[in-house]
Amino acid sequence: MTPSYSERPPRAELAGAVRAVWVQRTGATAFVQRNLPTGGVEIHCPIGGRSELIGPLTGPNLEVVPPHTTVVGARFHPGAGPPLPTVLDDLVDRRVGLEEVWGGAADRLGEAMANAPGPEAALDLLQDRLLHVCRSLGRVDPLVREAVRLLMPWRTAEVGAVAEQLAISSSQLRRRCLHAVGVGPKTLQRTLRFQGFLALAQAGLGGSARGYAALAAEAGYADQAHLGRECLSLTGLTPRDLVGRCDCGHDHAASYTPFLANRAAPPPR
């Protein structure tokens, strides 16, 4: 099996909740997967193995994917995760078996994916299940959805100003974010700003030290040193090392193109 990673947008009916879906294959050796904070939860389903839900991350989460393994997965938007038996702040930086979330339905899904004719069919089965879950899911908290929009890196709003714009107190905003996203608005803002940097880097900007400084400024960091500190905290790597690891031919446009959709064009230099 040749190692590969193929990411794409979800079905149109899932786009409001799911940011991207993917198929990953490992080769003859194990692969060390570095899961990074995205602001949302993820579902990882190794075909023939135990499916897991990755809770909201505040730092890097490393896992070793065995050789000759195929994984299908889904990444949710912040505040738009699947129904859970607990509030999301109980799952921060945790991995739980999908059976703890969906019960017997997770086992049935795992069996169906193991018997699917190929990984694309297995991914279709996962999206079928997510579509059912999202239809039964209550309305996503519209206040949290708007808070996520206002905390995007291109807006550089202060958390207090976001609460004021939403006509609630800062403590109310924090409580609702903890319940629906898993982390407070300040942590969410840090994560979204870093995702903005990754989106810009994936779009082909930067590369030299001068390029990183420009990306840092556009993503909302005070300077390149600020970006470096945040990158180490969130990923365990420097920006150069992280972007170098991502320069492997994998196309992450499904995750990052929508993320950039509302970004204003940078001012002329």
PDB file of C-alpha atoms in Angstrom:
ATOM      1  CA  MET A   1       0.000   0.000   0.000  1.00  0.00           C
ATOM      2  CA  THR A   2       1.409   3.401  -0.982  1.00  0.00           C
ATOM      3  CA  PRO A   3       1.082   6.056   1.742  1.00  0.00           C
ATOM      4  CA  SER A   4      -1.460   8.717   0.791  1.00  0.00           C
ATOM      5  CA  TYR A   5      -3.838  11.311   2.177  1.00  0.00           C
ATOM      6  CA  SER A   6      -6.869  12.560   0.258  1.00  0.00           C
ATOM      7  CA  GLU A   7      -8.991  15.330   1.761  1.00  0.00           C
ATOM      8  CA  ARG A   8     -12.168  16.794   0.310  1.00  0.00           C
ATOM      9  CA  PRO A   9     -15.222  18.851   1.266  1.00  0.00           C
ATOM     10  CA  PRO A  10     -18.070  16.910   2.875  1.00  0.00           C
ATOM     11  CA  ARG A  11     -21.398  16.359   1.191  1.00  0.00           C
ATOM     12  CA  ALA A  12     -23.305  19.586   0.724  1.00  0.00           C
ATOM     13  CA  GLU A  13     -25.853  18.579   3.369  1.00  0.00           C
ATOM     14  CA  LEU A  14     -23.045  18.302   5.950  1.00  0.00           C
ATOM     15  CA  ALA A  15     -21.198  21.497   5.094  1.00  0.00           C
ATOM     16  CA  GLY A  16     -22.753  23.465   7.948  1.00  0.00           C
ATOM     17  CA  ALA A  17     -21.319  21.064  10.520  1.00  0.00           C
ATOM     18  CA  VAL A  18     -18.383  19.277   8.882  1.00  0.00           C
ATOM     19  CA  ARG A  19     -15.327  21.143   7.641  1.00  0.00           C
ATOM     20  CA  ALA A  20     -13.649  18.304   5.717  1.00  0.00           C
ATOM     21  CA  VAL A  21     -13.546  14.522   5.298  1.00  0.00           C
ATOM     22  CA  TRP A  22     -10.570  12.407   4.286  1.00  0.00           C
ATOM     23  CA  VAL A  23      -9.035   9.027   3.524  1.00  0.00           C
ATOM     24  CA  GLN A  24      -5.532   8.278   4.824  1.00  0.00           C
ATOM     25  CA  ARG A  25      -3.425   5.214   3.988  1.00  0.00           C
ATOM     26  CA  THR A  26      -0.147   4.229   5.623  1.00  0.00           C
ATOM     27  CA  GLY A  27       2.553   2.221   3.857  1.00  0.00           C
ATOM     28  CA  ALA A  28       4.892  -0.513   5.023  1.00  0.00           C
ATOM     29  CA  THR A  29       5.959   1.421   8.131  1.00  0.00           C
ATOM     30  CA  ALA A  30       4.003   3.016  10.945  1.00  0.00           C
ATOM     31  CA  PHE A  31       3.174   6.714  10.617  1.00  0.00           C
ATOM     32  CA  VAL A  32       3.381   9.207  13.490  1.00  0.00           C
ATOM     33  CA  GLN A  33       0.320  11.405  13.140  1.00  0.00           C
ATOM     34  CA  ARG A  34       0.503  14.849  14.758  1.00  0.00           C
ATOM     35  CA  ASN A  35      -3.079  15.988  15.381  1.00  0.00           C
ATOM     36  CA  LEU A  36      -3.276  19.764  15.841  1.00  0.00           C
ATOM     37  CA  PRO A  37      -5.845  22.050  17.466  1.00  0.00           C
ATOM     38  CA  THR A  38      -8.503  23.107  14.943  1.00  0.00           C
ATOM     39  CA  GLY A  39     -11.236  24.481  17.186  1.00  0.00           C
ATOM     40  CA  GLY A  40     -13.486  21.500  16.442  1.00  0.00           C
ATOM     41  CA  VAL A  41     -13.697  17.787  17.146  1.00  0.00           C
ATOM     42  CA  GLU A  42     -12.683  15.017  14.756  1.00  0.00           C
ATOM     43  CA  ILE A  43     -13.790  11.439  14.114  1.00  0.00           C
ATOM     44  CA  HIS A  44     -11.115   8.915  13.083  1.00  0.00           C
ATOM     45  CA  CYS A  45     -12.235   5.508  11.821  1.00  0.00           C
ATOM     46  CA  PRO A  46      -9.454   2.988  11.066  1.00  0.00           C
ATOM     47  CA  ILE A  47     -11.074   0.399   8.809  1.00  0.00           C
ATOM     48  CA  GLY A  48     -11.194  -2.810  10.796  1.00  0.00           C
ATOM     49  CA  GLY A  49     -10.099  -1.023  13.972  1.00  0.00           C
ATOM     50  CA  ARG A  50     -11.569   1.018  16.832  1.00  0.00           C
ATOM     51  CA  SER A  51     -13.086   4.338  15.805  1.00  0.00           C
ATOM     52  CA  GLU A  52     -12.419   7.335  18.028  1.00  0.00           C
ATOM     53  CA  LEU A  53     -13.619  10.847  18.646  1.00  0.00           C
ATOM     54  CA  ILE A  54     -10.817  13.365  19.177  1.00  0.00           C
ATOM     55  CA  GLY A  55     -11.981  16.063  21.572  1.00  0.00           C
ATOM     56  CA  PRO A  56     -11.067  19.746  21.228  1.00  0.00           C
ATOM     57  CA  LEU A  57      -7.277  20.038  21.376  1.00  0.00           C
ATOM     58  CA  THR A  58      -5.220  22.731  23.066  1.00  0.00           C
ATOM     59  CA  GLY A  59      -1.871  21.256  21.991  1.00  0.00           C
ATOM     60  CA  PRO A  60      -0.416  18.534  19.775  1.00  0.00           C
ATOM     61  CA  ASN A  61      -1.818  15.021  20.077  1.00  0.00           C
ATOM     62  CA  LEU A  62       0.491  12.318  18.721  1.00  0.00           C
ATOM     63  CA  GLU A  63      -0.641   8.880  17.638  1.00  0.00           C
ATOM     64  CA  VAL A  64       1.092   6.050  15.830  1.00  0.00           C
ATOM     65  CA  VAL A  65      -0.948   4.748  12.905  1.00  0.00           C
ATOM     66  CA  PRO A  66       0.095   1.121  12.223  1.00  0.00           C
ATOM     67  CA  PRO A  67       1.477  -0.007   8.854  1.00  0.00           C
ATOM     68  CA  HIS A  68      -0.977  -0.892   6.067  1.00  0.00           C
ATOM     69  CA  THR A  69      -3.840   0.967   7.762  1.00  0.00           C
ATOM     70  CA  THR A  70      -6.628   2.895   6.078  1.00  0.00           C
ATOM     71  CA  VAL A  71      -8.362   5.614   8.096  1.00  0.00           C
ATOM     72  CA  VAL A  72     -11.433   7.582   7.096  1.00  0.00           C
ATOM     73  CA  GLY A  73     -12.299  10.667   9.082  1.00  0.00           C
ATOM     74  CA  ALA A  74     -14.248  13.874   9.492  1.00  0.00           C
ATOM     75  CA  ARG A  75     -13.329  17.259  10.965  1.00  0.00           C
ATOM     76  CA  PHE A  76     -16.125  19.398  12.432  1.00  0.00           C
ATOM     77  CA  HIS A  77     -16.444  23.159  12.563  1.00  0.00           C
ATOM     78  CA  PRO A  78     -16.069  24.706  16.041  1.00  0.00           C
ATOM     79  CA  GLY A  79     -19.323  24.399  17.956  1.00  0.00           C
ATOM     80  CA  ALA A  80     -20.847  21.985  15.437  1.00  0.00           C
ATOM     81  CA  GLY A  81     -19.777  18.585  16.747  1.00  0.00           C
ATOM     82  CA  PRO A  82     -21.972  15.473  16.902  1.00  0.00           C
ATOM     83  CA  PRO A  83     -24.353  14.903  19.836  1.00  0.00           C
ATOM     84  CA  LEU A  84     -22.362  13.842  22.893  1.00  0.00           C
ATOM     85  CA  PRO A  85     -23.241  12.299  26.260  1.00  0.00           C
ATOM     86  CA  THR A  86     -21.365  15.109  28.006  1.00  0.00           C
ATOM     87  CA  VAL A  87     -20.445  18.748  27.493  1.00  0.00           C
ATOM     88  CA  LEU A  88     -17.432  19.302  25.266  1.00  0.00           C
ATOM     89  CA  ASP A  89     -15.193  20.799  27.934  1.00  0.00           C
ATOM     90  CA  ASP A  90     -15.108  17.331  29.536  1.00  0.00           C
ATOM     91  CA  LEU A  91     -13.449  16.012  26.357  1.00  0.00           C
ATOM     92  CA  VAL A  92     -10.684  18.606  25.930  1.00  0.00           C
ATOM     93  CA  ASP A  93      -7.410  16.940  24.869  1.00  0.00           C
ATOM     94  CA  ARG A  94      -9.016  13.494  25.127  1.00  0.00           C
ATOM     95  CA  ARG A  95      -9.629  10.594  22.760  1.00  0.00           C
ATOM     96  CA  VAL A  96     -12.696   8.456  23.387  1.00  0.00           C
ATOM     97  CA  GLY A  97     -14.033   5.400  21.637  1.00  0.00           C
ATOM     98  CA  LEU A  98     -16.846   6.248  19.252  1.00  0.00           C
ATOM     99  CA  GLU A  99     -18.962   3.600  20.976  1.00  0.00           C
ATOM    100  CA  GLU A 100     -19.003   5.899  24.030  1.00  0.00           C
ATOM    101  CA  VAL A 101     -20.663   8.552  21.873  1.00  0.00           C
ATOM    102  CA  TRP A 102     -22.928   6.520  19.572  1.00  0.00           C
ATOM    103  CA  GLY A 103     -23.257   3.243  21.458  1.00  0.00           C
ATOM    104  CA  GLY A 104     -24.138   0.213  19.326  1.00  0.00           C
ATOM    105  CA  ALA A 105     -24.473   2.388  16.223  1.00  0.00           C
ATOM    106  CA  ALA A 106     -20.702   2.880  16.290  1.00  0.00           C
ATOM    107  CA  ASP A 107     -20.130  -0.887  16.312  1.00  0.00           C
ATOM    108  CA  ARG A 108     -22.522  -1.377  13.417  1.00  0.00           C
ATOM    109  CA  LEU A 109     -20.825   1.408  11.484  1.00  0.00           C
ATOM    110  CA  GLY A 110     -17.414  -0.151  12.117  1.00  0.00           C
ATOM    111  CA  GLU A 111     -18.595  -3.527  10.851  1.00  0.00           C
ATOM    112  CA  ALA A 112     -20.150  -1.982   7.746  1.00  0.00           C
ATOM    113  CA  MET A 113     -16.971  -0.044   6.948  1.00  0.00           C
ATOM    114  CA  ALA A 114     -14.831  -3.173   7.440  1.00  0.00           C
ATOM    115  CA  ASN A 115     -17.016  -4.981   4.882  1.00  0.00           C
ATOM    116  CA  ALA A 116     -17.137  -2.069   2.431  1.00  0.00           C
ATOM    117  CA  PRO A 117     -15.585  -2.709  -1.012  1.00  0.00           C
ATOM    118  CA  GLY A 118     -13.049   0.077  -0.547  1.00  0.00           C
ATOM    119  CA  PRO A 119     -12.132   3.197   1.436  1.00  0.00           C
ATOM    120  CA  GLU A 120     -14.335   5.487  -0.656  1.00  0.00           C
ATOM    121  CA  ALA A 121     -17.332   3.319   0.136  1.00  0.00           C
ATOM    122  CA  ALA A 122     -16.319   3.339   3.812  1.00  0.00           C
ATOM    123  CA  LEU A 123     -16.162   7.142   3.748  1.00  0.00           C
ATOM    124  CA  ASP A 124     -19.634   7.211   2.179  1.00  0.00           C
ATOM    125  CA  LEU A 125     -20.904   5.107   5.081  1.00  0.00           C
ATOM    126  CA  LEU A 126     -19.368   7.508   7.595  1.00  0.00           C
ATOM    127  CA  GLN A 127     -21.012  10.464   5.852  1.00  0.00           C
ATOM    128  CA  ASP A 128     -24.340   8.600   5.796  1.00  0.00           C
ATOM    129  CA  ARG A 129     -24.074   8.240   9.567  1.00  0.00           C
ATOM    130  CA  LEU A 130     -23.047  11.869  10.043  1.00  0.00           C
ATOM    131  CA  LEU A 131     -25.980  13.010   7.920  1.00  0.00           C
ATOM    132  CA  HIS A 132     -28.343  11.039  10.145  1.00  0.00           C
ATOM    133  CA  VAL A 133     -26.705  12.474  13.268  1.00  0.00           C
ATOM    134  CA  CYS A 134     -26.782  16.049  11.989  1.00  0.00           C
ATOM    135  CA  ARG A 135     -30.467  15.750  11.072  1.00  0.00           C
ATOM    136  CA  SER A 136     -31.288  14.613  14.590  1.00  0.00           C
ATOM    137  CA  LEU A 137     -29.008  17.227  16.150  1.00  0.00           C
ATOM    138  CA  GLY A 138     -30.706  20.194  17.718  1.00  0.00           C
ATOM    139  CA  ARG A 139     -30.042  23.644  16.310  1.00  0.00           C
ATOM    140  CA  VAL A 140     -26.415  24.706  16.724  1.00  0.00           C
ATOM    141  CA  ASP A 141     -26.199  27.581  19.198  1.00  0.00           C
ATOM    142  CA  PRO A 142     -26.494  30.613  16.868  1.00  0.00           C
ATOM    143  CA  LEU A 143     -24.693  32.825  19.367  1.00  0.00           C
ATOM    144  CA  VAL A 144     -21.683  30.517  19.413  1.00  0.00           C
ATOM    145  CA  ARG A 145     -21.731  30.291  15.617  1.00  0.00           C
ATOM    146  CA  GLU A 146     -21.610  34.088  15.422  1.00  0.00           C
ATOM    147  CA  ALA A 147     -18.896  34.226  18.092  1.00  0.00           C
ATOM    148  CA  VAL A 148     -16.764  31.857  15.997  1.00  0.00           C
ATOM    149  CA  ARG A 149     -17.232  34.124  12.980  1.00  0.00           C
ATOM    150  CA  LEU A 150     -16.236  37.204  14.968  1.00  0.00           C
ATOM    151  CA  LEU A 151     -13.168  35.475  16.450  1.00  0.00           C
ATOM    152  CA  MET A 152     -11.719  34.536  13.072  1.00  0.00           C
ATOM    153  CA  PRO A 153      -8.186  35.887  12.573  1.00  0.00           C
ATOM    154  CA  TRP A 154      -9.170  38.312   9.843  1.00  0.00           C
ATOM    155  CA  ARG A 155     -11.330  40.253  12.300  1.00  0.00           C
ATOM    156  CA  THR A 156      -8.855  40.587  15.223  1.00  0.00           C
ATOM    157  CA  ALA A 157     -11.679  41.426  17.636  1.00  0.00           C
ATOM    158  CA  GLU A 158     -11.073  41.475  21.374  1.00  0.00           C
ATOM    159  CA  VAL A 159     -13.061  38.879  23.282  1.00  0.00           C
ATOM    160  CA  GLY A 160     -14.717  41.578  25.375  1.00  0.00           C
ATOM    161  CA  ALA A 161     -15.805  43.390  22.241  1.00  0.00           C
ATOM    162  CA  VAL A 162     -17.285  40.157  20.859  1.00  0.00           C
ATOM    163  CA  ALA A 163     -19.364  39.672  24.009  1.00  0.00           C
ATOM    164  CA  GLU A 164     -20.543  43.265  23.795  1.00  0.00           C
ATOM    165  CA  GLN A 165     -21.472  42.877  20.141  1.00  0.00           C
ATOM    166  CA  LEU A 166     -23.477  39.747  21.014  1.00  0.00           C
ATOM    167  CA  ALA A 167     -25.208  41.642  23.859  1.00  0.00           C
ATOM    168  CA  ILE A 168     -24.096  39.193  26.552  1.00  0.00           C
ATOM    169  CA  SER A 169     -21.516  39.326  29.326  1.00  0.00           C
ATOM    170  CA  SER A 170     -18.000  37.937  28.904  1.00  0.00           C
ATOM    171  CA  SER A 171     -18.782  35.251  31.481  1.00  0.00           C
ATOM    172  CA  GLN A 172     -21.890  34.182  29.542  1.00  0.00           C
ATOM    173  CA  LEU A 173     -19.869  33.997  26.327  1.00  0.00           C
ATOM    174  CA  ARG A 174     -17.268  31.869  28.080  1.00  0.00           C
ATOM    175  CA  ARG A 175     -19.885  29.471  29.498  1.00  0.00           C
ATOM    176  CA  ARG A 176     -21.565  28.984  26.139  1.00  0.00           C
ATOM    177  CA  CYS A 177     -18.256  28.450  24.341  1.00  0.00           C
ATOM    178  CA  LEU A 178     -17.134  25.898  26.926  1.00  0.00           C
ATOM    179  CA  HIS A 179     -20.376  23.986  26.476  1.00  0.00           C
ATOM    180  CA  ALA A 180     -20.538  24.092  22.659  1.00  0.00           C
ATOM    181  CA  VAL A 181     -16.861  24.296  21.641  1.00  0.00           C
ATOM    182  CA  GLY A 182     -15.019  22.862  24.653  1.00  0.00           C
ATOM    183  CA  VAL A 183     -12.704  25.821  25.221  1.00  0.00           C
ATOM    184  CA  GLY A 184     -13.179  29.436  26.185  1.00  0.00           C
ATOM    185  CA  PRO A 185     -13.312  32.237  23.603  1.00  0.00           C
ATOM    186  CA  LYS A 186      -9.712  33.322  24.192  1.00  0.00           C
ATOM    187  CA  THR A 187      -8.377  29.817  23.559  1.00  0.00           C
ATOM    188  CA  LEU A 188     -10.669  29.480  20.549  1.00  0.00           C
ATOM    189  CA  GLN A 189      -9.371  32.765  19.163  1.00  0.00           C
ATOM    190  CA  ARG A 190      -5.759  31.552  19.528  1.00  0.00           C
ATOM    191  CA  THR A 191      -6.635  28.338  17.719  1.00  0.00           C
ATOM    192  CA  LEU A 192      -8.492  30.076  14.887  1.00  0.00           C
ATOM    193  CA  ARG A 193      -5.664  32.561  14.430  1.00  0.00           C
ATOM    194  CA  PHE A 194      -3.208  29.691  14.108  1.00  0.00           C
ATOM    195  CA  GLN A 195      -5.504  27.918  11.670  1.00  0.00           C
ATOM    196  CA  GLY A 196      -5.489  31.167   9.699  1.00  0.00           C
ATOM    197  CA  PHE A 197      -1.705  31.043   9.517  1.00  0.00           C
ATOM    198  CA  LEU A 198      -1.816  27.410   8.324  1.00  0.00           C
ATOM    199  CA  ALA A 199      -4.451  28.295   5.739  1.00  0.00           C
ATOM    200  CA  LEU A 200      -2.281  31.089   4.350  1.00  0.00           C
ATOM    201  CA  ALA A 201       0.776  28.829   4.306  1.00  0.00           C
ATOM    202  CA  GLN A 202      -1.205  26.063   2.563  1.00  0.00           C
ATOM    203  CA  ALA A 203      -2.317  28.588  -0.026  1.00  0.00           C
ATOM    204  CA  GLY A 204       1.327  28.915  -1.040  1.00  0.00           C
ATOM    205  CA  LEU A 205       2.305  32.135   0.711  1.00  0.00           C
ATOM    206  CA  GLY A 206       5.525  32.519   2.663  1.00  0.00           C
ATOM    207  CA  GLY A 207       8.451  30.137   2.935  1.00  0.00           C
ATOM    208  CA  SER A 208      11.351  32.479   3.607  1.00  0.00           C
ATOM    209  CA  ALA A 209      11.860  34.198   6.950  1.00  0.00           C
ATOM    210  CA  ARG A 210      10.434  37.358   5.394  1.00  0.00           C
ATOM    211  CA  GLY A 211       7.466  35.342   4.171  1.00  0.00           C
ATOM    212  CA  TYR A 212       6.723  34.015   7.659  1.00  0.00           C
ATOM    213  CA  ALA A 213       6.797  37.541   9.041  1.00  0.00           C
ATOM    214  CA  ALA A 214       4.213  38.591   6.446  1.00  0.00           C
ATOM    215  CA  LEU A 215       2.037  35.569   7.193  1.00  0.00           C
ATOM    216  CA  ALA A 216       2.250  36.284  10.932  1.00  0.00           C
ATOM    217  CA  ALA A 217       1.080  39.855  10.401  1.00  0.00           C
ATOM    218  CA  GLU A 218      -1.768  38.859   8.095  1.00  0.00           C
ATOM    219  CA  ALA A 219      -2.986  36.155  10.480  1.00  0.00           C
ATOM    220  CA  GLY A 220      -3.118  38.662  13.329  1.00  0.00           C
ATOM    221  CA  TYR A 221       0.094  38.000  15.288  1.00  0.00           C
ATOM    222  CA  ALA A 222       2.022  40.880  16.826  1.00  0.00           C
ATOM    223  CA  ASP A 223       5.167  39.765  15.002  1.00  0.00           C
ATOM    224  CA  GLN A 224       7.018  36.677  13.798  1.00  0.00           C
ATOM    225  CA  ALA A 225       8.295  35.877  17.304  1.00  0.00           C
ATOM    226  CA  HIS A 226       4.697  35.823  18.546  1.00  0.00           C
ATOM    227  CA  LEU A 227       3.830  33.324  15.808  1.00  0.00           C
ATOM    228  CA  GLY A 228       6.846  31.200  16.771  1.00  0.00           C
ATOM    229  CA  ARG A 229       5.829  31.014  20.431  1.00  0.00           C
ATOM    230  CA  GLU A 230       2.236  30.127  19.584  1.00  0.00           C
ATOM    231  CA  CYS A 231       3.307  27.511  17.055  1.00  0.00           C
ATOM    232  CA  LEU A 232       5.556  25.794  19.613  1.00  0.00           C
ATOM    233  CA  SER A 233       2.754  25.831  22.187  1.00  0.00           C
ATOM    234  CA  LEU A 234       0.062  24.518  19.840  1.00  0.00           C
ATOM    235  CA  THR A 235       2.095  22.041  17.774  1.00  0.00           C
ATOM    236  CA  GLY A 236       5.437  21.379  19.481  1.00  0.00           C
ATOM    237  CA  LEU A 237       7.257  22.549  16.334  1.00  0.00           C
ATOM    238  CA  THR A 238       8.573  25.793  14.906  1.00  0.00           C
ATOM    239  CA  PRO A 239       6.630  27.309  11.987  1.00  0.00           C
ATOM    240  CA  ARG A 240       9.394  26.343   9.557  1.00  0.00           C
ATOM    241  CA  ASP A 241       9.495  22.734  10.788  1.00  0.00           C
ATOM    242  CA  LEU A 242       5.716  22.439  10.780  1.00  0.00           C
ATOM    243  CA  VAL A 243       5.261  23.848   7.277  1.00  0.00           C
ATOM    244  CA  GLY A 244       8.171  21.690   6.087  1.00  0.00           C
ATOM    245  CA  ARG A 245       6.429  18.574   7.393  1.00  0.00           C
ATOM    246  CA  CYS A 246       3.252  19.635   5.593  1.00  0.00           C
ATOM    247  CA  ASP A 247       5.140  20.097   2.322  1.00  0.00           C
ATOM    248  CA  CYS A 248       4.532  16.474   1.371  1.00  0.00           C
ATOM    249  CA  GLY A 249       2.144  16.713  -1.544  1.00  0.00           C
ATOM    250  CA  HIS A 250      -0.994  16.432   0.602  1.00  0.00           C
ATOM    251  CA  ASP A 251      -3.728  18.807  -0.473  1.00  0.00           C
ATOM    252  CA  HIS A 252      -5.501  20.392   2.504  1.00  0.00           C
ATOM    253  CA  ALA A 253      -7.506  22.842   0.418  1.00  0.00           C
ATOM    254  CA  ALA A 254     -10.802  21.298   1.562  1.00  0.00           C
ATOM    255  CA  SER A 255     -10.033  22.385   5.121  1.00  0.00           C
ATOM    256  CA  TYR A 256      -8.499  25.750   4.412  1.00  0.00           C
ATOM    257  CA  THR A 257     -10.226  27.206   1.331  1.00  0.00           C
ATOM    258  CA  PRO A 258     -13.542  27.773   3.164  1.00  0.00           C
ATOM    259  CA  PHE A 259     -11.537  29.121   6.102  1.00  0.00           C
ATOM    260  CA  LEU A 260     -10.111  31.823   3.816  1.00  0.00           C
ATOM    261  CA  ALA A 261     -13.412  32.626   2.119  1.00  0.00           C
ATOM    262  CA  ASN A 262     -14.209  35.694   4.207  1.00  0.00           C
ATOM    263  CA  ARG A 263     -10.669  37.031   4.386  1.00  0.00           C
ATOM    264  CA  ALA A 264     -10.339  40.532   2.985  1.00  0.00           C
ATOM    265  CA  ALA A 265      -7.645  41.061   0.380  1.00  0.00           C
ATOM    266  CA  PRO A 266      -4.396  42.206   2.030  1.00  0.00           C
ATOM    267  CA  PRO A 267      -3.596  45.890   1.684  1.00  0.00           C
ATOM    268  CA  PRO A 268      -1.170  46.836  -1.111  1.00  0.00           C
ATOM    269  CA  ARG A 269       2.458  47.047  -0.040  1.00  0.00           C
TER     270      ARG A 269
END
